[in-house]
N, CA, C and O atoms as a Tinker XYZ file with bonds, in Angstrom:
   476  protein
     1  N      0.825000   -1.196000    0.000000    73     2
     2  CA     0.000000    0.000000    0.000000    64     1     3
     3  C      0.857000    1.242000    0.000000    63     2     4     5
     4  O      0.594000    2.118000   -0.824000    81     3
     5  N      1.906000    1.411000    0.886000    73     3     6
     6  CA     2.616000    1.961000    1.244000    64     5     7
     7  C      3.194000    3.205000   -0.777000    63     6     8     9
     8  O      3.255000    4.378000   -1.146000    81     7
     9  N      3.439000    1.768000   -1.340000    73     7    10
    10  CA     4.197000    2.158000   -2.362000    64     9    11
    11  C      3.177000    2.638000   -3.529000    63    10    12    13
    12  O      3.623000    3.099000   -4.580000    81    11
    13  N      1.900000    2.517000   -3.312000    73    11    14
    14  CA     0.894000    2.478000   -4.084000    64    13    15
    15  C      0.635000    4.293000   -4.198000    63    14    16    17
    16  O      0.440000    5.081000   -5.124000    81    15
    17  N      0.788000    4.411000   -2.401000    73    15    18
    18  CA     0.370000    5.950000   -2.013000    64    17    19
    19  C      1.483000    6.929000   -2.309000    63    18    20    21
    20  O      1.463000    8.155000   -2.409000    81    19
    21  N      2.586000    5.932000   -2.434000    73    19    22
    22  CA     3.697000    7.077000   -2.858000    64    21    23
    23  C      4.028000    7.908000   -3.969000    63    22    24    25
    24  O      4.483000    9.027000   -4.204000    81    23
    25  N      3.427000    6.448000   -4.807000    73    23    26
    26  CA     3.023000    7.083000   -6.536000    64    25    27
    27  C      2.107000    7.726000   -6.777000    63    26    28    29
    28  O      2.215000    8.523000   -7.709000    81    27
    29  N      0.722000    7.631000   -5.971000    73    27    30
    30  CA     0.300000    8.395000   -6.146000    64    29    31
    31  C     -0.004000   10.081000   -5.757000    63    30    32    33
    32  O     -0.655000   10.911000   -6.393000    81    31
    33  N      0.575000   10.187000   -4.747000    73    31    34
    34  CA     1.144000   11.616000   -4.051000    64    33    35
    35  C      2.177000   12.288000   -5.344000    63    34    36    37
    36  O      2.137000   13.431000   -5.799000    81    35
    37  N      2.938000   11.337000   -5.671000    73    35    38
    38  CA     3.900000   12.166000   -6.634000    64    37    39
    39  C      2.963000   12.392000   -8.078000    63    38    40    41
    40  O      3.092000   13.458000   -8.680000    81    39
    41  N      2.103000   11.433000   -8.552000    73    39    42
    42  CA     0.953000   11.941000   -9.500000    64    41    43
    43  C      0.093000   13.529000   -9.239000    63    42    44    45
    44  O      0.111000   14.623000   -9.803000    81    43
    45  N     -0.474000   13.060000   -8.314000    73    43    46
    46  CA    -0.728000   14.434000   -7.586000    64    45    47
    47  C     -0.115000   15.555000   -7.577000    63    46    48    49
    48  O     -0.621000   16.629000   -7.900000    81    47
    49  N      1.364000   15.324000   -7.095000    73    47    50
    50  CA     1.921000   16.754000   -7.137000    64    49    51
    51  C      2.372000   17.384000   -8.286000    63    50    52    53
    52  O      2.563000   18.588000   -8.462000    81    51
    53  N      2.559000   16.247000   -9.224000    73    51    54
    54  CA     3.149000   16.384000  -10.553000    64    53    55
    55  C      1.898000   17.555000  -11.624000    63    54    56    57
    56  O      2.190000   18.658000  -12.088000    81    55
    57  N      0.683000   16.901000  -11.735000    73    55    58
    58  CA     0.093000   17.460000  -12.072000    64    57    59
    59  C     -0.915000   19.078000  -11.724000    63    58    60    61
    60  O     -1.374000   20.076000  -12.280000    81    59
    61  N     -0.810000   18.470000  -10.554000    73    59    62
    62  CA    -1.193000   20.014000   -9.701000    64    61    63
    63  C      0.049000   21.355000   -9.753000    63    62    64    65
    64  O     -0.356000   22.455000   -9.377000    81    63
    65  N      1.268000   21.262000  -10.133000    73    63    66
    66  CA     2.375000   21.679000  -11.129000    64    65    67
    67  C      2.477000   22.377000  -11.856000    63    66    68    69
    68  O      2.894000   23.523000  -12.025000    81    67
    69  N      1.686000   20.956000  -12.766000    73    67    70
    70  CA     1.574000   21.285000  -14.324000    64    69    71
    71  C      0.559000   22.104000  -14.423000    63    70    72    73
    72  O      0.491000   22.447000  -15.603000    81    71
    73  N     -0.567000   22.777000  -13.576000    73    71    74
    74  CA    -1.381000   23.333000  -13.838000    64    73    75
    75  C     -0.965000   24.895000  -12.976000    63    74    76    77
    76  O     -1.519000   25.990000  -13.081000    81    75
    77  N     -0.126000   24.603000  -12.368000    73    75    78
    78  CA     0.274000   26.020000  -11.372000    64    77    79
    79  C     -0.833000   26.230000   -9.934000    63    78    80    81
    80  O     -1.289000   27.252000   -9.421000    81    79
    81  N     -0.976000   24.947000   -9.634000    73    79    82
    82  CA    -1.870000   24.863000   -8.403000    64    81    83
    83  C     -1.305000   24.189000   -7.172000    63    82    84    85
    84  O     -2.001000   23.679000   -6.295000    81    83
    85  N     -0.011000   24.231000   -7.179000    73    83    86
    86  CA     1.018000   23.707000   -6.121000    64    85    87
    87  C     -0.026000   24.407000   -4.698000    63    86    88    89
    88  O      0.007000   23.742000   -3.663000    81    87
    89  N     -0.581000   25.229000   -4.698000    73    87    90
    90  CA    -1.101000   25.541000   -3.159000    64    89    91
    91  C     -2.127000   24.707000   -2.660000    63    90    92    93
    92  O     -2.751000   24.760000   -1.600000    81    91
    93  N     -2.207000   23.715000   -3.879000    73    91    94
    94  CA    -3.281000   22.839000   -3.247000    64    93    95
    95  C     -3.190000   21.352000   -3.053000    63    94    96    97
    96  O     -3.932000   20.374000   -2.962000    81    95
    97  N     -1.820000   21.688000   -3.034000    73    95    98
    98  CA    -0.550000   20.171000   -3.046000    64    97    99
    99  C     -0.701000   19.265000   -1.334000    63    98   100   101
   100  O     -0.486000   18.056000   -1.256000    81    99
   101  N     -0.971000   19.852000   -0.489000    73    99   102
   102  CA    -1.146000   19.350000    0.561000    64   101   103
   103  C     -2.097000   18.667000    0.934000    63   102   104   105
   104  O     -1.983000   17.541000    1.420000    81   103
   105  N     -3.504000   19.472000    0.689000    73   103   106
   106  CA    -5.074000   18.841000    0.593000    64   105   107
   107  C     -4.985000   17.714000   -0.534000    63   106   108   109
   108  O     -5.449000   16.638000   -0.157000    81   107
   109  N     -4.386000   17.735000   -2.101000    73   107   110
   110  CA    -4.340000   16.915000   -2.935000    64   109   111
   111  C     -3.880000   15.901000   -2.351000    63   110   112   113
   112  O     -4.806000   15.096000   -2.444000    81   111
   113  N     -2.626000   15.150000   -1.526000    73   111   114
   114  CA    -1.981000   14.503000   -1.390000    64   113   115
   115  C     -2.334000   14.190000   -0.304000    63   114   116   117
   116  O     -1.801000   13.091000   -0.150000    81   115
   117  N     -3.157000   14.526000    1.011000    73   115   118
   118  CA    -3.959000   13.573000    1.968000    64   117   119
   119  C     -5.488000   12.996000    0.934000    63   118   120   121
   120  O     -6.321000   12.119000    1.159000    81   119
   121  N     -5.372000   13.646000    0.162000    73   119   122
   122  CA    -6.975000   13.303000   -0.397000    64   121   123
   123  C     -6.538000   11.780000   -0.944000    63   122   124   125
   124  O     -6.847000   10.718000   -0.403000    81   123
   125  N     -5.901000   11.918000   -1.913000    73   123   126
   126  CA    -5.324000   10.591000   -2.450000    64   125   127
   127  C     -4.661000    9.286000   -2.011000    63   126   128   129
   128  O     -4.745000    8.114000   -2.377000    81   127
   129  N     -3.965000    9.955000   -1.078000    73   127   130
   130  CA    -3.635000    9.211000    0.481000    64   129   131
   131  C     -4.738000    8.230000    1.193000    63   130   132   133
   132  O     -4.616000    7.026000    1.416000    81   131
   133  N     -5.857000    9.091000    1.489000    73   131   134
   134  CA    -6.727000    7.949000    1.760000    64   133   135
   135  C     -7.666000    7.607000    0.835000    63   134   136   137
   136  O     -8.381000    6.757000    1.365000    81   135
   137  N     -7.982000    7.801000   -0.123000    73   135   138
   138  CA    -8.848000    7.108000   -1.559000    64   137   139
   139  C     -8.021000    5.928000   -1.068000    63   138   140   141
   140  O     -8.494000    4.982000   -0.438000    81   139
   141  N     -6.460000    6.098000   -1.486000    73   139   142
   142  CA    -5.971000    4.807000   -2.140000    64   141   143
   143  C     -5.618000    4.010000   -0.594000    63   142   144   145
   144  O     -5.448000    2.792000   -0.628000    81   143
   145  N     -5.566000    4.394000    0.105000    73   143   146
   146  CA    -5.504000    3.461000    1.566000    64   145   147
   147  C     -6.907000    2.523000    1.654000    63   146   148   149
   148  O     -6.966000    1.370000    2.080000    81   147
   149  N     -8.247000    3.508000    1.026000    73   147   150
   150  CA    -8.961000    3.194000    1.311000    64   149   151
   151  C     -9.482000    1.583000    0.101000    63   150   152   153
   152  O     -9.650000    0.374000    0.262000    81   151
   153  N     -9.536000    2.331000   -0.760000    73   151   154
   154  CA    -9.169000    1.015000   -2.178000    64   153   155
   155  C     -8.350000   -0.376000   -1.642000    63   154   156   157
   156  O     -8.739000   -1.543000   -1.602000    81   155
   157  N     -7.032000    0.245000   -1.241000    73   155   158
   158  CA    -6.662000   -1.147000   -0.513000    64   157   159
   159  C     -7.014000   -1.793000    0.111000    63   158   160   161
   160  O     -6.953000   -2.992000   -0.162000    81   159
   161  N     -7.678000   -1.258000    1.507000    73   159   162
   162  CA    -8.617000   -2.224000    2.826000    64   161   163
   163  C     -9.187000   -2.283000    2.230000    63   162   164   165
   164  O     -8.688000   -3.283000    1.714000    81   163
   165  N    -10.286000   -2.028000    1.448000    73   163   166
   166  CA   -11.844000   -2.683000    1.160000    64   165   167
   167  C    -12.066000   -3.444000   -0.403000    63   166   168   169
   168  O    -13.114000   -4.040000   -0.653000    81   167
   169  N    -11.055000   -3.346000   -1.301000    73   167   170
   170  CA   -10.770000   -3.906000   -2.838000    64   169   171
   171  C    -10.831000   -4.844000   -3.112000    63   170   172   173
   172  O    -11.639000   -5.205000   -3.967000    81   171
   173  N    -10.114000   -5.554000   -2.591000    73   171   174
   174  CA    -9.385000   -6.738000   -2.860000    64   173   175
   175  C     -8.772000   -6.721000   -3.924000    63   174   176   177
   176  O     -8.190000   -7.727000   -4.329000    81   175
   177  N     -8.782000   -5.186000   -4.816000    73   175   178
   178  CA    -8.039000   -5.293000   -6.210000    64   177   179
   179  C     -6.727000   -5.048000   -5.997000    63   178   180   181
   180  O     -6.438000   -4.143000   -5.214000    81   179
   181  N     -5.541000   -5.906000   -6.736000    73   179   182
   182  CA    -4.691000   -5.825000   -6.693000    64   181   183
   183  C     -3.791000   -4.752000   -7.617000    63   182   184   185
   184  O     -2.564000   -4.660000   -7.586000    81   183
   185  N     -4.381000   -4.245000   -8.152000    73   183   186
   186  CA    -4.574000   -3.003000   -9.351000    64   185   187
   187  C     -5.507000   -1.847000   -8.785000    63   186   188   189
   188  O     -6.647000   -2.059000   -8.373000    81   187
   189  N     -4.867000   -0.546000   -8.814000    73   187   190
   190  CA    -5.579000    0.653000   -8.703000    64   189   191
   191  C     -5.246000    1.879000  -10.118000    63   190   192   193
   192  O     -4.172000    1.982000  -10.711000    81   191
   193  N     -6.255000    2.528000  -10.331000    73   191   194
   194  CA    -5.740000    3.356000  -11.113000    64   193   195
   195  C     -5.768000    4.882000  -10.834000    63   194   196   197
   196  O     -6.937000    4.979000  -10.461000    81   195
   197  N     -5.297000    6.055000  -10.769000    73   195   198
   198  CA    -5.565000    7.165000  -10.247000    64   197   199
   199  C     -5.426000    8.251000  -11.117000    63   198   200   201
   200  O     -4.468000    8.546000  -11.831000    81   199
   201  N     -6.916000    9.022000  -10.911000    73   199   202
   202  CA    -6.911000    9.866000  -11.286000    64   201   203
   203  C     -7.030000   10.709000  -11.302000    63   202   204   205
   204  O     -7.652000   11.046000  -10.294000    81   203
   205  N     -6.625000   12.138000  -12.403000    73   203   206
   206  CA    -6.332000   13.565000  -11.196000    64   205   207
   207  C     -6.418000   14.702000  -12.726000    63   206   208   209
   208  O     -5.580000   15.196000  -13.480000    81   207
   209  N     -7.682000   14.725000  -12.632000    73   207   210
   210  CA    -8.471000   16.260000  -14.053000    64   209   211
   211  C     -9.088000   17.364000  -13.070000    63   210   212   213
   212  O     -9.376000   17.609000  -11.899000    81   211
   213  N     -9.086000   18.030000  -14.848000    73   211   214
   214  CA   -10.137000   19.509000  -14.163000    64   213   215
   215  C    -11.159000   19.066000  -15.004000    63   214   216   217
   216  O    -10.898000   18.882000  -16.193000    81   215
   217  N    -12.513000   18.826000  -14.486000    73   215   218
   218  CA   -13.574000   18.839000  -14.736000    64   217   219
   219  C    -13.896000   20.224000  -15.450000    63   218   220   221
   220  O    -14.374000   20.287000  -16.583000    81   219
   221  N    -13.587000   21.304000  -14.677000    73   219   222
   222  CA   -13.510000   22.849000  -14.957000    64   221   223
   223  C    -12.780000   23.489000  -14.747000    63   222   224   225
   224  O    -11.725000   22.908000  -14.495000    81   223
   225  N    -12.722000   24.743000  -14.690000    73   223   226
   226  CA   -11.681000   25.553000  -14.848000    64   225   227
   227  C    -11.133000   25.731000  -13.293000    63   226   228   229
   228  O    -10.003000   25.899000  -12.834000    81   227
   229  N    -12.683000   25.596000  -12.581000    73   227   230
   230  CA   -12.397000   26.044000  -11.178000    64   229   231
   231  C    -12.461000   24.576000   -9.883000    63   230   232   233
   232  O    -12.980000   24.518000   -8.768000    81   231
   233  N    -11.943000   23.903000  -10.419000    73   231   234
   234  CA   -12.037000   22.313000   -9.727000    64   233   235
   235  C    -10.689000   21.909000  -10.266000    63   234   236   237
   236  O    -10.068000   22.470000  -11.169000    81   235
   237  N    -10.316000   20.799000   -9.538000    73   235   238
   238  CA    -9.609000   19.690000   -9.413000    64   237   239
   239  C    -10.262000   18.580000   -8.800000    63   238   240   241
   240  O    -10.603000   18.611000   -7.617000    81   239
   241  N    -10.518000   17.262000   -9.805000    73   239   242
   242  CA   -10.746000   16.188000   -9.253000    64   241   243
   243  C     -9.740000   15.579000   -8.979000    63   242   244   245
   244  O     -8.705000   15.914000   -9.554000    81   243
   245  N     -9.713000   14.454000   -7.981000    73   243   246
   246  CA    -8.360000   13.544000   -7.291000    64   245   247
   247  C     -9.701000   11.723000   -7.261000    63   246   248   249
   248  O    -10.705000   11.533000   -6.574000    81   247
   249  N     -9.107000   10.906000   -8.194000    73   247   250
   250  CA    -9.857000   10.013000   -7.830000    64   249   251
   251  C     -9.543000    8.709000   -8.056000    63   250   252   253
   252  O     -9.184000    8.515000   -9.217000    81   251
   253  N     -9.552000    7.569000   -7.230000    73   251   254
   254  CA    -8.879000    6.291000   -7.160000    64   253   255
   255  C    -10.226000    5.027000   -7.599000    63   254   256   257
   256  O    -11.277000    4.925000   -6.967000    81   255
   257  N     -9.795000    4.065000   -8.964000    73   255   258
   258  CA   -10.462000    3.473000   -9.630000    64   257   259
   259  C    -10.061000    2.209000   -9.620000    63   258   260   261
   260  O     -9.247000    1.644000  -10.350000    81   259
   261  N    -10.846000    1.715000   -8.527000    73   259   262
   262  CA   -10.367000   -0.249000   -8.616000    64   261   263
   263  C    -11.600000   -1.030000   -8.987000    63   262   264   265
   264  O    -12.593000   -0.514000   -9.500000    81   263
   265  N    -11.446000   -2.595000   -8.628000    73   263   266
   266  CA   -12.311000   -3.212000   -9.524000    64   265   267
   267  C    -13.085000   -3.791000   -8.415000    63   266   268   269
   268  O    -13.412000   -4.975000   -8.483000    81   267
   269  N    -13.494000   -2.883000   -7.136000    73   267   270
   270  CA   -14.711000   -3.473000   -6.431000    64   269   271
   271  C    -16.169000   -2.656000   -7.092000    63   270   272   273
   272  O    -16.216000   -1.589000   -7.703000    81   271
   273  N    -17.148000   -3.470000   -6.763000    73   271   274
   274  CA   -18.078000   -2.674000   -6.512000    64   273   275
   275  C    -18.972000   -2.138000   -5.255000    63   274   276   277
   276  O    -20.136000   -1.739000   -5.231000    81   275
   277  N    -18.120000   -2.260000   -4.349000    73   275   278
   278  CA   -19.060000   -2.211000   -2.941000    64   277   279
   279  C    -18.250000   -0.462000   -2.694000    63   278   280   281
   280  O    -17.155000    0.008000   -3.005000    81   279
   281  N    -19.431000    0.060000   -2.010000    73   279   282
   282  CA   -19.674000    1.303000   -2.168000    64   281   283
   283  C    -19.074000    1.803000   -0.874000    63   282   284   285
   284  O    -19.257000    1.101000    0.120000    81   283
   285  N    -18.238000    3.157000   -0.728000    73   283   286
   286  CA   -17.844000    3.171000    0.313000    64   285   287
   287  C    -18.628000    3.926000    1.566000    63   286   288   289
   288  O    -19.428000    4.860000    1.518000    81   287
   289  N    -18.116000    3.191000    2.700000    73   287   290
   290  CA   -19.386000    3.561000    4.046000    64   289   291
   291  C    -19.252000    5.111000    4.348000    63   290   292   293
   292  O    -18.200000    5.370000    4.932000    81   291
   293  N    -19.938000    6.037000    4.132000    73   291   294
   294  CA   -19.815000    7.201000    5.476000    64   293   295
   295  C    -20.543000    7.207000    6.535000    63   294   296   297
   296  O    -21.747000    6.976000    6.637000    81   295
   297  N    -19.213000    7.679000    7.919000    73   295   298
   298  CA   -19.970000    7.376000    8.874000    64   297   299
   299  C    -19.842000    8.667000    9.579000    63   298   300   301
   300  O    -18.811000    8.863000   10.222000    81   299
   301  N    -20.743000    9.551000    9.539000    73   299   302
   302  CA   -20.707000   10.524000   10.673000    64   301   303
   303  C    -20.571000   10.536000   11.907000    63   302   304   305
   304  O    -21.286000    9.817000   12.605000    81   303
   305  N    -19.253000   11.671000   12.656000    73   303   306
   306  CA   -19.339000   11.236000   13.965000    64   305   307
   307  C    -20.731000   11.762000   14.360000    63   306   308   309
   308  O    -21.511000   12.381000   13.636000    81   307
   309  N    -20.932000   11.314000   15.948000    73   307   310
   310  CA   -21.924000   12.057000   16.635000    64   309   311
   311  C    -21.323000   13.044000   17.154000    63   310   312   313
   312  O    -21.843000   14.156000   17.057000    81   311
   313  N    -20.344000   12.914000   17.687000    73   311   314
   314  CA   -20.000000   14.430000   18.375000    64   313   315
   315  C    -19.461000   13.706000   19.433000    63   314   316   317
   316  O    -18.405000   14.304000   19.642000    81   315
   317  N    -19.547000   12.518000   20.468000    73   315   318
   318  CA   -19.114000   11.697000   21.253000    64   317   319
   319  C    -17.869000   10.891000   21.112000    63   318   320   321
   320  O    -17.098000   10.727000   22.057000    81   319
   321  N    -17.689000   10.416000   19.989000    73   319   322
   322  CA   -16.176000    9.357000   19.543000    64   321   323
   323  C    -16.315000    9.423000   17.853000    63   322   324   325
   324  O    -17.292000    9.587000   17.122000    81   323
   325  N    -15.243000    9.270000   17.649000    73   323   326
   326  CA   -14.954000    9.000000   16.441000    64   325   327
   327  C    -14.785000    7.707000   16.378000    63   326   328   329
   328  O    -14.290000    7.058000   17.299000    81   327
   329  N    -15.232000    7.153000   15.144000    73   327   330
   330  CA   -15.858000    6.119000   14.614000    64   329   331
   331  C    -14.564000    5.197000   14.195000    63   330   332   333
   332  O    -13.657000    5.647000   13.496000    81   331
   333  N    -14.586000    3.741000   14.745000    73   331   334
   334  CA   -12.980000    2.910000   14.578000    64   333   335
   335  C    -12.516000    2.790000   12.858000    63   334   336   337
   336  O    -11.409000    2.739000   12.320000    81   335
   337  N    -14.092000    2.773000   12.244000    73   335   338
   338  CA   -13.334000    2.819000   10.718000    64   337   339
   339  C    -14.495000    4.411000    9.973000    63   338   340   341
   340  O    -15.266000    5.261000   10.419000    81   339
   341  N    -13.994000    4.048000    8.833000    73   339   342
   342  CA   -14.336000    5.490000    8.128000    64   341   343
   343  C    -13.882000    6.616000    8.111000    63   342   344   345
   344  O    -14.053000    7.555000    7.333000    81   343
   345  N    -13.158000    6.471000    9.200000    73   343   346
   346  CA   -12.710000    8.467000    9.433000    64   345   347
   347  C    -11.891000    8.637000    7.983000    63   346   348   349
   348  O    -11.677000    9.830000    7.768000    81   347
   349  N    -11.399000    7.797000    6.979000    73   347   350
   350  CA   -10.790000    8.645000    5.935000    64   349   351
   351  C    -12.130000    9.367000    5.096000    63   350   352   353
   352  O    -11.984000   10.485000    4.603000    81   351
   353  N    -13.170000    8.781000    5.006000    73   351   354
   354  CA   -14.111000    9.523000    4.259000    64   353   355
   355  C    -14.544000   10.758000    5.418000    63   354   356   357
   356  O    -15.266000   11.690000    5.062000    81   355
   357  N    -14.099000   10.669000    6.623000    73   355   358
   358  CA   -14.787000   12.036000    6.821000    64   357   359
   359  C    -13.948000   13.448000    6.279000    63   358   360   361
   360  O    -14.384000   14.478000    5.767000    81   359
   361  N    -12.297000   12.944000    6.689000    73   359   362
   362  CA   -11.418000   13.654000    6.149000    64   361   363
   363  C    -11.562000   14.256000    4.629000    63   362   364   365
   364  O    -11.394000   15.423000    4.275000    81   363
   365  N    -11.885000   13.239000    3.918000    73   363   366
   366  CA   -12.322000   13.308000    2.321000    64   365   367
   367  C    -13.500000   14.486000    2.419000    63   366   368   369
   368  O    -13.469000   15.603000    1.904000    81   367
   369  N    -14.432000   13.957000    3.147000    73   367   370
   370  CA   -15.187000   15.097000    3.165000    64   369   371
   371  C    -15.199000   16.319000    3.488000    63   370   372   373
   372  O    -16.004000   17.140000    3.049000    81   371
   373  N    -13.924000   16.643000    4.626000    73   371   374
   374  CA   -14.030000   17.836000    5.217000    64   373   375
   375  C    -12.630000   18.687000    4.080000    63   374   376   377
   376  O    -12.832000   19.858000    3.758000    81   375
   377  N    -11.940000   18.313000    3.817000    73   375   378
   378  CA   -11.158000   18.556000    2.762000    64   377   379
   379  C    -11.843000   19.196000    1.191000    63   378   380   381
   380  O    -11.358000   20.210000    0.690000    81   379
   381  N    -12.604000   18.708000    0.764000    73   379   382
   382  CA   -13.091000   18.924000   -0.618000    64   381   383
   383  C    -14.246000   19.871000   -0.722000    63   382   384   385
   384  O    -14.642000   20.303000    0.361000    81   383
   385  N    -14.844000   20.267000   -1.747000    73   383   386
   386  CA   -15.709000   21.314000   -2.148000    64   385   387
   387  C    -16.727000   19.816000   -2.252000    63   386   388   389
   388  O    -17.578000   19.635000   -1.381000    81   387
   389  N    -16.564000   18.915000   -3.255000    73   387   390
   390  CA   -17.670000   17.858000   -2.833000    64   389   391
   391  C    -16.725000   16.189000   -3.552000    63   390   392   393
   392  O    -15.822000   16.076000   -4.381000    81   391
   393  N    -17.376000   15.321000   -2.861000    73   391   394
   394  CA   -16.811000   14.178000   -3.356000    64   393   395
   395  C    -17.839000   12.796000   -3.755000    63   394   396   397
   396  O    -18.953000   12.940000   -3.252000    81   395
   397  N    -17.744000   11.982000   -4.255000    73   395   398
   398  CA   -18.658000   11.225000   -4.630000    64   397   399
   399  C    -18.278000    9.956000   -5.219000    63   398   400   401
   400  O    -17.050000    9.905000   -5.288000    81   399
   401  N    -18.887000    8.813000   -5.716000    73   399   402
   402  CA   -18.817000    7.972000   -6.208000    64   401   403
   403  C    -19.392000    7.544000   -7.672000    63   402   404   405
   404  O    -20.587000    7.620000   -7.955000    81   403
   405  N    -18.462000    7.122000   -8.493000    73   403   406
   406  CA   -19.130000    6.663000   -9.270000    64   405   407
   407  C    -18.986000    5.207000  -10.032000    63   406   408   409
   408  O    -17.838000    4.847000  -10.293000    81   407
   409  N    -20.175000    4.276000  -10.436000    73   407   410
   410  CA   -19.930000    2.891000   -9.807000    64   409   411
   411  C    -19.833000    2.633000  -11.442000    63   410   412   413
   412  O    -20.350000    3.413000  -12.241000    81   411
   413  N    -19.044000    1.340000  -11.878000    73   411   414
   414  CA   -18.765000    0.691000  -13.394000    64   413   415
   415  C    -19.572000   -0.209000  -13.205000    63   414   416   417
   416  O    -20.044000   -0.621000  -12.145000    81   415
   417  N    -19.789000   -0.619000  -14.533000    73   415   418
   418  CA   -19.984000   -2.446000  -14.181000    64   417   419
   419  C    -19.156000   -3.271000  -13.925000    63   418   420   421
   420  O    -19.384000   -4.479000  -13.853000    81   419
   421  N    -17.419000   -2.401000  -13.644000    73   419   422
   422  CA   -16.602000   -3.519000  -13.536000    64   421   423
   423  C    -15.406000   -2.769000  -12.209000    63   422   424   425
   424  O    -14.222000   -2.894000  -11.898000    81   423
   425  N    -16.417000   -2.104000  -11.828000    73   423   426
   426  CA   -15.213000   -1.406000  -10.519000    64   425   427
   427  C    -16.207000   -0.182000  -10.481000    63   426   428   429
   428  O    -17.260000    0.020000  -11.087000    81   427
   429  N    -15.580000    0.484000   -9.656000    73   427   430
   430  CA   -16.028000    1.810000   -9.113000    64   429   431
   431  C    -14.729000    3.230000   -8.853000    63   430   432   433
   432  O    -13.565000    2.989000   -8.535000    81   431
   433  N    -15.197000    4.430000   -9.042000    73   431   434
   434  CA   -13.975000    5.336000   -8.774000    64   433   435
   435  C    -14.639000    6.163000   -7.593000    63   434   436   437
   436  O    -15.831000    6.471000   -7.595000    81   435
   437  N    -13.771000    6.483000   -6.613000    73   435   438
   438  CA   -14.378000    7.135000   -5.418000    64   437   439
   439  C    -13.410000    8.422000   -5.838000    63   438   440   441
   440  O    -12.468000    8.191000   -6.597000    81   439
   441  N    -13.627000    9.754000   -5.360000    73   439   442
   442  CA   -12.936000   11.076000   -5.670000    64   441   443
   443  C    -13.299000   11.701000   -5.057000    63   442   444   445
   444  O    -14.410000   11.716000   -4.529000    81   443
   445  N    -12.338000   12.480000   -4.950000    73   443   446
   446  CA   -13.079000   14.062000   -4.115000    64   445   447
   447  C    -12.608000   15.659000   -5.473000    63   446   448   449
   448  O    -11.661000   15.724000   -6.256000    81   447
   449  N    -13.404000   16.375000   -5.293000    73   447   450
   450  CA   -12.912000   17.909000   -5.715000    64   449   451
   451  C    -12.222000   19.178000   -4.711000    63   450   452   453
   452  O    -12.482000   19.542000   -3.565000    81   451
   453  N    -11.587000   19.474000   -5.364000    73   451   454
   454  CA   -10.919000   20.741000   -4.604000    64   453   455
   455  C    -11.537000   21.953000   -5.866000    63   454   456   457
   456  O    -11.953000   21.766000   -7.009000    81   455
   457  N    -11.374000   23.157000   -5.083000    73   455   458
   458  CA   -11.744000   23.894000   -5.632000    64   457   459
   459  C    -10.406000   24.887000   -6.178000    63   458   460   461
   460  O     -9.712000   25.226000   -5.220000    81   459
   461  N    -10.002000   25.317000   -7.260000    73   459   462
   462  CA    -8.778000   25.556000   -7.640000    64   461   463
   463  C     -8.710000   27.084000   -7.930000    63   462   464   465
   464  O     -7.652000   27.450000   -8.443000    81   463
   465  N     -9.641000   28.035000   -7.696000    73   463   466
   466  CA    -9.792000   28.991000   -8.938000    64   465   467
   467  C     -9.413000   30.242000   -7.432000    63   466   468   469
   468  O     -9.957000   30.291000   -6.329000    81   467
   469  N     -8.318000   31.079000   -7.995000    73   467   470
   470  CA    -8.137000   31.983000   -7.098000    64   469   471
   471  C     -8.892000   32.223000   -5.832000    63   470   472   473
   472  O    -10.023000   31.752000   -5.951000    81   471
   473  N     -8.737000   32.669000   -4.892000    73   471   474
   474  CA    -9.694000   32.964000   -3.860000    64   473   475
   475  C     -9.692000   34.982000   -3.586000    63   474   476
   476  O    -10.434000   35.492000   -2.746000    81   475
C-alpha cells in the first residue's frame, strides 16, 4: 500500500504543477492518500488506477479506480467518539468542495474535488 500511495502523491503533485496549483498540493496529497488506503482495505483489487483532471476551470478532481463494486461507508461522527473505521471519508469530506462515487460495471472510482480557482 505503502508504495501504491507514494506514486500516487507524486501523480498528484506532478500534475497540480503542471497546472500552477502547487497551493493545493497538501489537501491533494492527503486526499489521495486515503482514496488509495482506502481502495486497498476494502478492494481486494490488486490493481488501482488514479486519477487527477479539471472537470472545470475552477475544480480539481483527485480520484482512485479499482475493480470493487461495494460502495464506500460514510460514517458521521456524533460528536461523542470517532468512529474505529471510516474516518478517511470524513477527512475526504471535510477537505473537498464535494466528493462522490461513481460505480462501473466492472469497478467503481471514489474522488473528491478541490476547488482551484483563485480565492
Amino acid at each position: 500500500m505503502e508504495e501504491s500511495a507514494g506514486v500516487a502523491r507524486r501523480l498528484v503533485r506532478t500534475a497540480l504543477a503542471a497546472w500552477h496549483l502547487e497551493r493545493l498540493a497538501d489537501e491533494g496529497v492527503l486526499i489521495v492518500s486515503e482514496l488509495v488506503a482506502n481502495s486497498v482495505q476494502h478492494s481486494n483489487s490488486r490493481l488501482i488506477r488514479i486519477v487527477v483532471t479539471r472537470p472545470s476551470d475552477t475544480h480539481v478532481r483527485i480520484g482512485v479506480v479499482d475493480k470493487s463494486r461495494t460502495m464506500p461507508e460514510f460514517k458521521k461522527s456524533n460528536g461523542d467518539s470517532l468512529p474505529t473505521s471510516g474516518r478517511g471519508l470524513l477527512l475526504i469530506d471535510a477537505l473537498t468542495e464535494r466528493w462522490g462515487t461513481d460505480l462501473y460495471r466492472w469497478g467503481k472510482q471514489v474522488w473528491g474535488e478541490l476547488k482551484s480557482e483563485a480565492e
